[in-house]
């Protein structure tokens, strides 16, 4: 049903995709609902979540309509969203974003015989496509729809995406499992950057985010959004932790504050983070009905932070990987030092937000120290 958005404090949220087997991949979006007494998605006739302009302002992201031009961002999801082009058109019209044939949709092998539609994954697809486009409006979006949320189909879709895109966003994960390393080679291709959500269950590592070949994207909370006094903290449900099976890359292991998290040579996640708390979530338009409703949703989860990180990397250019994130020329980070996900946010690297969120805002002006003579006001 369509309703007016209630006061911020009255809202709850729930997982978009139902939990299955711990080793079964699933999308990791969370949608705002009516509250504890009515946990159905809150759907409205106009956007009530964060807008692209607000996210750009908070992080200082480029606002040019051509940001990301020349890059292709791959989005790998399961099942079909039959309304994705129309929904993107509505999103762009609402937020005054350009889209000149900016979206291509294919099945897992590049064809146009699409899989069955599944409303929960359709909302995930709308989130991924719209927010990759919002951050990099000049980039081309390649949506690759796997036949199902099974490993075999998702990995086939990943193979197609990495052959046709340079930045690949994946807002799905599963629990870790023995032998996961056998899949790591799928997430490796010359010149291609892979991004995976770390999940929305707090401390505890998930795969493929633990693969050393990918950028693991965690979550933050934006407090007092829209006010000059906003601040950013670790999201309590953002995924992270030490892998039980994967080893840290040389670059991560050598990073000065890696040792403080106690992973002892194991792959640590996340690497980076961005807004993911559904309470500070983003506006998404979806007309493939979920729970009988279509319209504007407010969506979060590391499903939101992942496409935004992939898109901002596409705007920056170059390969985004462990060597860059932990090396001598990393992206500009905002170190998140408050909050926790079961592990505390710390100065430097931590298991709640990794190195922090992408921050393009200029540094605050340096205030000269008093000279020691005269009167200082």
Short mmCIF file of C-alpha atoms in Angstrom, two decimals, residues 24-320:
data_model
loop_
_atom_site.label_atom_id
_atom_site.label_comp_id
_atom_site.label_asym_id
_atom_site.label_seq_id
_atom_site.Cartn_x
_atom_site.Cartn_y
_atom_site.Cartn_z
CA UNK A 24 23.13 -19.73 -0.31
CA UNK A 25 23.83 -16.34 -1.91
CA UNK A 26 21.17 -13.72 -1.29
CA UNK A 27 20.80 -10.00 -1.81
CA UNK A 28 21.68 -7.89 1.22
CA UNK A 29 19.42 -4.85 0.82
CA UNK A 30 17.25 -3.65 3.70
CA UNK A 31 14.03 -1.70 3.13
CA UNK A 32 12.30 0.71 5.49
CA UNK A 33 8.90 -0.56 6.65
CA UNK A 34 5.91 0.84 8.51
CA UNK A 35 7.17 -0.29 11.90
CA UNK A 36 6.99 -3.23 14.32
CA UNK A 37 3.21 -3.47 14.11
CA UNK A 38 3.25 -3.46 10.29
CA UNK A 39 6.54 -4.78 8.87
CA UNK A 40 5.56 -4.34 5.22
CA UNK A 41 7.67 -2.08 3.00
CA UNK A 42 6.79 1.60 3.30
CA UNK A 43 5.98 2.71 -0.24
CA UNK A 44 5.14 6.30 -1.10
CA UNK A 45 4.22 8.34 -4.15
CA UNK A 46 7.26 10.62 -3.81
CA UNK A 47 10.81 9.98 -2.60
CA UNK A 48 11.47 10.12 1.14
CA UNK A 49 14.98 8.65 1.34
CA UNK A 50 18.26 10.39 0.59
CA UNK A 51 18.54 11.98 -2.84
CA UNK A 52 21.59 11.85 -5.14
CA UNK A 53 22.20 15.55 -4.46
CA UNK A 54 22.28 14.94 -0.70
CA UNK A 55 24.68 11.99 -0.95
CA UNK A 56 26.90 13.99 -3.33
CA UNK A 57 26.96 16.89 -0.89
CA UNK A 58 27.75 14.74 2.16
CA UNK A 59 30.70 13.03 0.48
CA UNK A 60 31.74 15.83 -1.87
CA UNK A 61 31.21 13.58 -4.91
CA UNK A 62 31.48 15.15 -8.38
CA UNK A 63 28.13 16.41 -9.64
CA UNK A 64 28.93 16.66 -13.36
CA UNK A 65 26.42 14.98 -15.67
CA UNK A 66 29.37 13.39 -17.46
CA UNK A 67 31.04 11.92 -14.33
CA UNK A 68 32.17 8.41 -15.22
CA UNK A 69 31.99 8.97 -18.99
CA UNK A 70 33.77 6.21 -20.90
CA UNK A 71 33.44 3.67 -18.08
CA UNK A 72 31.11 0.66 -17.95
CA UNK A 73 29.78 -0.46 -14.57
CA UNK A 74 28.58 -4.05 -14.41
CA UNK A 75 25.74 -4.96 -12.04
CA UNK A 76 25.36 -8.69 -11.33
CA UNK A 77 22.10 -9.76 -9.72
CA UNK A 78 19.73 -12.73 -9.81
CA UNK A 79 16.37 -12.96 -11.60
CA UNK A 80 14.77 -10.31 -13.81
CA UNK A 81 13.50 -6.84 -13.13
CA UNK A 82 11.08 -6.37 -16.04
CA UNK A 83 10.49 -2.68 -15.27
CA UNK A 84 14.09 -1.58 -14.73
CA UNK A 85 14.31 0.77 -17.71
CA UNK A 86 11.01 2.50 -16.88
CA UNK A 87 11.99 2.70 -13.21
CA UNK A 88 15.36 4.24 -14.06
CA UNK A 89 13.55 6.77 -16.25
CA UNK A 90 11.34 7.76 -13.32
CA UNK A 91 14.35 8.02 -11.00
CA UNK A 92 16.23 10.20 -13.51
CA UNK A 93 13.27 12.46 -14.20
CA UNK A 94 12.69 12.97 -10.48
CA UNK A 95 16.31 13.82 -9.73
CA UNK A 96 17.17 15.54 -13.03
CA UNK A 97 19.80 13.00 -14.08
CA UNK A 98 20.75 12.30 -17.71
CA UNK A 99 20.44 8.89 -19.34
CA UNK A 100 21.13 8.63 -23.06
CA UNK A 101 20.86 4.87 -23.68
CA UNK A 102 22.85 4.47 -20.46
CA UNK A 103 21.46 1.03 -19.51
CA UNK A 104 21.88 -2.35 -21.18
CA UNK A 105 20.18 -5.43 -19.72
CA UNK A 106 21.28 -8.98 -20.61
CA UNK A 107 20.87 -12.45 -19.20
CA UNK A 108 23.79 -14.34 -17.66
CA UNK A 109 25.30 -15.22 -21.04
CA UNK A 110 24.63 -11.89 -22.72
CA UNK A 111 21.32 -12.74 -24.39
CA UNK A 112 17.89 -11.16 -24.19
CA UNK A 113 15.90 -14.15 -22.99
CA UNK A 114 15.57 -13.00 -19.41
CA UNK A 115 15.09 -15.13 -16.30
CA UNK A 116 11.91 -15.23 -14.24
CA UNK A 117 11.04 -12.14 -12.25
CA UNK A 118 11.27 -12.18 -8.46
CA UNK A 119 10.00 -9.04 -6.67
CA UNK A 120 12.59 -9.03 -3.86
CA UNK A 121 15.52 -9.19 -6.27
CA UNK A 122 13.76 -6.67 -8.52
CA UNK A 123 14.00 -4.08 -5.73
CA UNK A 124 17.68 -4.99 -5.30
CA UNK A 125 18.24 -4.46 -9.03
CA UNK A 126 16.50 -1.07 -8.92
CA UNK A 127 18.73 -0.02 -6.01
CA UNK A 128 21.92 -1.15 -7.73
CA UNK A 129 21.20 0.35 -11.13
CA UNK A 130 19.77 3.64 -9.91
CA UNK A 131 22.53 4.36 -7.41
CA UNK A 132 25.41 3.33 -9.65
CA UNK A 133 23.89 5.73 -12.19
CA UNK A 134 23.33 8.45 -9.57
CA UNK A 135 27.00 8.53 -8.59
CA UNK A 136 28.38 8.07 -12.13
CA UNK A 137 25.70 9.52 -14.45
CA UNK A 138 28.08 9.58 -17.41
CA UNK A 139 28.96 5.88 -17.18
CA UNK A 140 27.23 3.05 -19.00
CA UNK A 141 25.43 0.51 -16.82
CA UNK A 142 25.48 -3.16 -17.84
CA UNK A 143 22.93 -5.18 -15.87
CA UNK A 144 23.64 -8.92 -16.02
CA UNK A 145 20.76 -11.02 -14.66
CA UNK A 146 21.60 -14.52 -13.48
CA UNK A 147 18.98 -17.24 -13.94
CA UNK A 148 18.84 -17.84 -10.19
CA UNK A 149 20.56 -17.01 -6.91
CA UNK A 150 22.60 -20.22 -7.09
CA UNK A 151 26.38 -20.10 -7.24
CA UNK A 152 26.65 -21.63 -10.72
CA UNK A 153 24.36 -19.05 -12.31
CA UNK A 154 25.80 -16.07 -10.46
CA UNK A 155 29.35 -17.04 -11.41
CA UNK A 156 28.38 -17.43 -15.08
CA UNK A 157 26.89 -13.92 -14.92
CA UNK A 158 30.09 -12.67 -13.28
CA UNK A 159 32.15 -14.12 -16.13
CA UNK A 160 30.03 -12.24 -18.68
CA UNK A 161 30.21 -9.01 -16.69
CA UNK A 162 33.98 -9.04 -16.33
CA UNK A 163 34.40 -9.52 -20.08
CA UNK A 164 32.30 -6.40 -20.79
CA UNK A 165 32.73 -4.02 -17.82
CA UNK A 166 35.64 -2.61 -15.84
CA UNK A 167 33.83 -2.03 -12.51
CA UNK A 168 31.51 -4.75 -11.24
CA UNK A 169 29.14 -4.25 -8.32
CA UNK A 170 27.77 -7.27 -6.46
CA UNK A 171 25.22 -6.68 -3.70
CA UNK A 172 24.93 -10.30 -2.61
CA UNK A 173 26.81 -12.66 -0.33
CA UNK A 174 26.66 -15.86 1.66
CA UNK A 175 28.34 -17.23 4.73
CA UNK A 176 31.86 -18.57 4.32
CA UNK A 177 32.40 -22.24 3.51
CA UNK A 178 35.29 -24.69 2.98
CA UNK A 179 36.54 -24.57 -0.59
CA UNK A 180 35.38 -21.02 -1.29
CA UNK A 181 38.90 -20.29 -2.51
CA UNK A 182 38.09 -22.35 -5.61
CA UNK A 183 35.77 -19.55 -6.73
CA UNK A 184 38.30 -16.75 -6.24
CA UNK A 185 39.62 -16.94 -9.80
CA UNK A 186 36.19 -15.82 -11.06
CA UNK A 187 36.85 -12.45 -9.44
CA UNK A 188 40.06 -11.79 -11.29
CA UNK A 189 40.53 -10.16 -14.69
CA UNK A 190 43.08 -7.70 -16.00
CA UNK A 191 41.89 -4.13 -15.63
CA UNK A 192 38.67 -5.08 -13.82
CA UNK A 193 37.65 -3.98 -10.31
CA UNK A 194 35.26 -6.20 -8.32
CA UNK A 195 33.15 -4.91 -5.41
CA UNK A 196 31.20 -7.10 -2.99
CA UNK A 197 28.87 -6.26 -0.12
CA UNK A 198 29.97 -7.57 3.28
CA UNK A 199 26.41 -8.26 4.45
CA UNK A 200 24.05 -6.80 7.04
CA UNK A 201 24.50 -9.05 10.06
CA UNK A 202 27.25 -7.28 11.95
CA UNK A 203 30.51 -8.97 12.87
CA UNK A 204 31.15 -12.16 10.92
CA UNK A 205 32.86 -12.51 7.55
CA UNK A 206 30.91 -13.31 4.37
CA UNK A 207 31.97 -14.60 0.96
CA UNK A 208 32.78 -13.42 -1.75
CA UNK A 209 33.66 -10.25 0.20
CA UNK A 210 36.48 -12.26 1.83
CA UNK A 211 38.06 -13.10 -1.52
CA UNK A 212 41.42 -11.30 -1.70
CA UNK A 213 40.57 -10.38 -5.30
CA UNK A 214 37.67 -8.07 -4.43
CA UNK A 215 36.98 -4.81 -2.63
CA UNK A 216 34.80 -5.62 0.40
CA UNK A 217 32.33 -2.80 1.07
CA UNK A 218 30.91 -2.31 4.55
CA UNK A 219 28.41 0.14 5.97
CA UNK A 220 28.09 3.38 7.90
CA UNK A 221 25.28 5.44 9.39
CA UNK A 222 24.79 9.09 8.45
CA UNK A 223 23.49 10.95 11.48
CA UNK A 224 21.64 14.29 11.13
CA UNK A 225 21.53 13.95 7.36
CA UNK A 226 20.78 17.23 5.62
CA UNK A 227 22.15 19.32 8.49
CA UNK A 228 25.58 21.00 8.59
CA UNK A 229 26.20 19.08 11.83
CA UNK A 230 25.88 15.60 10.24
CA UNK A 231 28.39 12.97 11.30
CA UNK A 232 29.19 9.43 10.20
CA UNK A 233 29.54 6.37 12.39
CA UNK A 234 29.90 2.64 11.87
CA UNK A 235 26.56 0.93 11.15
CA UNK A 236 25.83 -1.65 13.84
CA UNK A 237 24.68 -4.22 11.24
CA UNK A 238 27.42 -3.65 8.69
CA UNK A 239 29.28 -6.87 7.86
CA UNK A 240 32.93 -7.42 8.66
CA UNK A 241 35.35 -9.82 10.25
CA UNK A 242 38.34 -12.11 9.79
CA UNK A 243 38.03 -14.84 7.17
CA UNK A 244 38.22 -18.44 8.30
CA UNK A 245 39.65 -19.57 4.95
CA UNK A 246 41.25 -16.70 3.01
CA UNK A 247 44.57 -15.00 3.67
CA UNK A 248 45.16 -11.27 3.61
CA UNK A 249 46.74 -9.74 0.55
CA UNK A 250 50.33 -8.56 0.95
CA UNK A 251 49.13 -4.95 0.80
CA UNK A 252 46.53 -5.41 3.53
CA UNK A 253 48.88 -7.36 5.76
CA UNK A 254 51.53 -4.67 5.45
CA UNK A 255 49.12 -1.83 6.26
CA UNK A 256 50.17 -0.16 9.50
CA UNK A 257 46.96 -0.69 11.50
CA UNK A 258 45.96 -4.11 10.13
CA UNK A 259 47.57 -5.84 13.13
CA UNK A 260 45.27 -4.07 15.62
CA UNK A 261 42.19 -6.05 14.49
CA UNK A 262 43.71 -9.44 15.37
CA UNK A 263 43.17 -11.30 12.11
CA UNK A 264 46.72 -12.69 12.29
CA UNK A 265 47.33 -12.95 8.56
CA UNK A 266 43.74 -13.79 7.58
CA UNK A 267 41.79 -11.70 5.11
CA UNK A 268 40.06 -8.90 7.01
CA UNK A 269 36.82 -7.26 5.88
CA UNK A 270 35.57 -4.71 5.03
CA UNK A 271 38.14 -2.76 3.07
CA UNK A 272 35.97 0.36 2.77
CA UNK A 273 32.49 1.59 3.68
CA UNK A 274 29.76 4.10 2.84
CA UNK A 275 26.22 4.93 3.97
CA UNK A 276 24.25 1.68 4.42
CA UNK A 277 21.97 2.03 7.43
CA UNK A 278 18.39 1.91 6.07
CA UNK A 279 17.49 4.67 8.54
CA UNK A 280 19.79 6.93 6.51
CA UNK A 281 18.98 5.00 3.34
CA UNK A 282 18.53 6.17 -0.22
CA UNK A 283 15.48 6.75 -2.41
CA UNK A 284 14.71 3.95 -4.88
CA UNK A 285 11.85 3.71 -7.37
CA UNK A 286 10.54 0.24 -8.20
CA UNK A 287 7.33 -0.69 -10.01
CA UNK A 288 7.75 -4.47 -9.90
CA UNK A 289 5.37 -4.87 -6.94
CA UNK A 290 6.83 -6.03 -3.64
CA UNK A 291 4.19 -7.00 -1.05
CA UNK A 292 1.58 -5.64 -3.44
CA UNK A 293 3.11 -2.18 -3.70
CA UNK A 294 5.10 -0.19 -6.22
CA UNK A 295 6.49 3.32 -5.91
CA UNK A 296 9.24 4.94 -3.83
CA UNK A 297 11.13 2.96 -1.21
CA UNK A 298 13.88 3.90 1.22
CA UNK A 299 16.59 1.25 1.00
CA UNK A 300 19.88 0.61 2.74
CA UNK A 301 22.14 -2.30 3.54
CA UNK A 302 25.62 -2.87 2.17
CA UNK A 303 23.68 -3.41 -1.04
CA UNK A 304 23.51 0.41 -1.16
CA UNK A 305 27.11 1.19 -0.27
CA UNK A 306 28.51 -1.29 -2.81
CA UNK A 307 27.16 0.17 -6.10
CA UNK A 308 28.02 3.67 -4.86
CA UNK A 309 31.62 2.64 -4.19
CA UNK A 310 31.85 0.92 -7.58
CA UNK A 311 30.46 4.00 -9.32
CA UNK A 312 32.71 6.46 -7.50
CA UNK A 313 35.68 4.28 -8.45
CA UNK A 314 34.55 4.38 -12.09
CA UNK A 315 34.49 8.17 -11.93
CA UNK A 316 38.01 8.19 -10.46
CA UNK A 317 39.33 5.75 -13.06
CA UNK A 318 41.99 3.07 -12.76
CA UNK A 319 41.78 -0.31 -11.07
CA UNK A 320 40.48 -0.31 -7.51
#
